[in-house]
Tab-separated table of C-alpha atoms in Angstrom:
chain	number	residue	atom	x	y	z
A	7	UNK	CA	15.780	30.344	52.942
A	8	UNK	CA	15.408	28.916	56.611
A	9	UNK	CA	17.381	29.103	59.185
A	10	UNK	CA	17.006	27.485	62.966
A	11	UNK	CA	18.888	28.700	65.771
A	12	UNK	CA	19.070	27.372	69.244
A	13	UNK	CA	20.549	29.945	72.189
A	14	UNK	CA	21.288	27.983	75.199
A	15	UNK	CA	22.540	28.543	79.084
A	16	UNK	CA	21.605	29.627	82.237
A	17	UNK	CA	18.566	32.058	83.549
A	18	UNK	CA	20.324	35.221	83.811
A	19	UNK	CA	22.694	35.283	80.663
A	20	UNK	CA	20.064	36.899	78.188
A	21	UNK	CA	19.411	33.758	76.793
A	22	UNK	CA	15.672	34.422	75.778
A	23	UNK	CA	16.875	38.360	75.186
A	24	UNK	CA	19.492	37.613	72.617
A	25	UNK	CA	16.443	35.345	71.054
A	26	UNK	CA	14.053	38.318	71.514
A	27	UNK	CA	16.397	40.385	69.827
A	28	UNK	CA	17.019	38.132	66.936
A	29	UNK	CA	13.393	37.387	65.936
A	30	UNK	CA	12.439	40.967	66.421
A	31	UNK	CA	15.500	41.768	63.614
A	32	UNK	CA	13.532	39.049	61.418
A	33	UNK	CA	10.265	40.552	61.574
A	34	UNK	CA	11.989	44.270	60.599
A	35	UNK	CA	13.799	42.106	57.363
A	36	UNK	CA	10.262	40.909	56.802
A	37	UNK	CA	11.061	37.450	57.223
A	38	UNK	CA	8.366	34.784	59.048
A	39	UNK	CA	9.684	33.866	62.193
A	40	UNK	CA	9.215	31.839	65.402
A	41	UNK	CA	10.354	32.207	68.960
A	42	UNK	CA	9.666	29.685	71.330
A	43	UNK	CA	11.543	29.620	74.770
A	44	UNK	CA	12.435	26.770	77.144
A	45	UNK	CA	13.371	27.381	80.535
A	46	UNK	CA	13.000	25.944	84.427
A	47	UNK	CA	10.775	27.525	87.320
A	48	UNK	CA	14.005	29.342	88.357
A	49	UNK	CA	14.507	33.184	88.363
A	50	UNK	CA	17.991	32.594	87.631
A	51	UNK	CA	20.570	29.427	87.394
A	52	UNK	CA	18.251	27.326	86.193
A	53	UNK	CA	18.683	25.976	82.198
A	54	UNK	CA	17.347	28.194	79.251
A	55	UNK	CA	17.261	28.196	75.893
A	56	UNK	CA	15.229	29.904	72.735
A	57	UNK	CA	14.604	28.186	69.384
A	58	UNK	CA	14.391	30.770	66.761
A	59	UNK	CA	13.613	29.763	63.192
A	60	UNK	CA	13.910	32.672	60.307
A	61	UNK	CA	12.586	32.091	56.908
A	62	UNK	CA	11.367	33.659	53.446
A	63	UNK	CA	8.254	31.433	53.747
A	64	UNK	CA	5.701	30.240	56.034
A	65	UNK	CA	6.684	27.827	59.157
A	66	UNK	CA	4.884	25.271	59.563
A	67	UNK	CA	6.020	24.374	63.461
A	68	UNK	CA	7.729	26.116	65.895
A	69	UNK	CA	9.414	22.756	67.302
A	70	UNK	CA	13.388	21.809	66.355
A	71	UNK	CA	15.122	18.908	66.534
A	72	UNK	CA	18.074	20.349	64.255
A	73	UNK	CA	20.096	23.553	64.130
A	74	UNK	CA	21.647	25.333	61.645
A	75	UNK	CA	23.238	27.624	64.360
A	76	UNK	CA	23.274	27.243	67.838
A	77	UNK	CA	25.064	29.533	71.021
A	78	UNK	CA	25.867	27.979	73.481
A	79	UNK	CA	26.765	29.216	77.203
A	80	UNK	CA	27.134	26.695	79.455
A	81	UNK	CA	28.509	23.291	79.573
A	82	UNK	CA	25.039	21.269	80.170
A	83	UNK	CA	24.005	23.289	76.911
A	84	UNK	CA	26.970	22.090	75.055
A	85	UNK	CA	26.326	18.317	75.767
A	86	UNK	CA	22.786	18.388	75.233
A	87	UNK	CA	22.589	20.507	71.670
A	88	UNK	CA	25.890	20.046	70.467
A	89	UNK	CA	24.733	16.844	68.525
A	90	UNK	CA	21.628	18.360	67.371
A	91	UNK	CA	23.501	21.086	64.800
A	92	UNK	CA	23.357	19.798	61.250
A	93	UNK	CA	26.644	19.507	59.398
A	94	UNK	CA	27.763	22.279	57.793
A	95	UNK	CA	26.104	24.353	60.516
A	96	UNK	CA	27.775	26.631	62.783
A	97	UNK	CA	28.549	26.402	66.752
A	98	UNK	CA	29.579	29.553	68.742
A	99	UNK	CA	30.222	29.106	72.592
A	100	UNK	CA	31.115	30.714	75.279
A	101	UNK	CA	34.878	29.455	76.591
A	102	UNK	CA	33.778	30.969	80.292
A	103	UNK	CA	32.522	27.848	81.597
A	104	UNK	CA	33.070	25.056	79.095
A	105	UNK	CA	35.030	22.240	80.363
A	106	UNK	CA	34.912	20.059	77.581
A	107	UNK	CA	35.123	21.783	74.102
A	108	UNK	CA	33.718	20.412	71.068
A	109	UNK	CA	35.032	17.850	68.746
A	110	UNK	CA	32.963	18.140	65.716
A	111	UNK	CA	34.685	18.576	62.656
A	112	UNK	CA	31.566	18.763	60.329
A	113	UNK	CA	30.687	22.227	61.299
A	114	UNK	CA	32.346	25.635	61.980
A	115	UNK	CA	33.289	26.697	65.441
A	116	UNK	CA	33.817	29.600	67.127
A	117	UNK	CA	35.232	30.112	70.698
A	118	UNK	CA	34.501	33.614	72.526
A	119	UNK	CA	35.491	34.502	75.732
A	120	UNK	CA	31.832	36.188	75.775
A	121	UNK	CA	31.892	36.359	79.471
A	122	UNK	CA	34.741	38.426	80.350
A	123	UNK	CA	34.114	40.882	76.589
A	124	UNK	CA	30.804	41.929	78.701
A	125	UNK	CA	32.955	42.041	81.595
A	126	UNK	CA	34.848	44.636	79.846
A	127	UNK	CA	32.743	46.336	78.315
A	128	UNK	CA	30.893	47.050	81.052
């Protein structure tokens, strides 16, 4: 079993946290994993993203050019990985912020209002 993610948006969503947080729940399920983050000079506002890659045996680099499952944020995300999931794989974005929606029909998507749910919950 292997599976790459990407996480993508701005500085300031938790991009990099939600990968933290993903990779550390690998390690606890004893799987190998990688976390390797991308992001500008910015504190915030500038792009982000996190490449996490989970698997049941050794990995041999750290570097992507395919997902199995990426979440996306923002619409620069969306146009740059969007055409880097593999078919069959799975795209969940956030609507807040996405201007042009995707038009795959090789892989599963899934639309959250992500934004205002953290809104809400507080």
């Amino acid at each position: 079993m292997k599976e790459t993610l990407i996480i993508a948006g701005f500085g300031g969503q938790g991009v990099l946290s939600m990968g933290k947080i993903l990779a550390y729940s690998g390690v606890m399920q004893d799987f190998e994993v990688t976390w390797m983050p991308s992001y500008g000079p910015e504190m915030r506002g500038g792009t982000a993203n996190v490449t996490v890659i989970l698997s049941d045996r050794k990995i041999s680099s750290p570097i992507a050019h395919q997902f199995d499952t990426a979440i996306i944020l923002n619409q620069q995300s969306m146009e740059k990985f969007e055409p880097m999931i593999r078919p069959g794989g799975v795209l969940i974005y956030d609507t807040n912020g996405i201007t042009r929606h995707p038009v795959r029909d090789d892989i599963a998507v899934y639309a959250i209002n992500a934004t205002a749910e953290c809104a809400r919950m507080g």
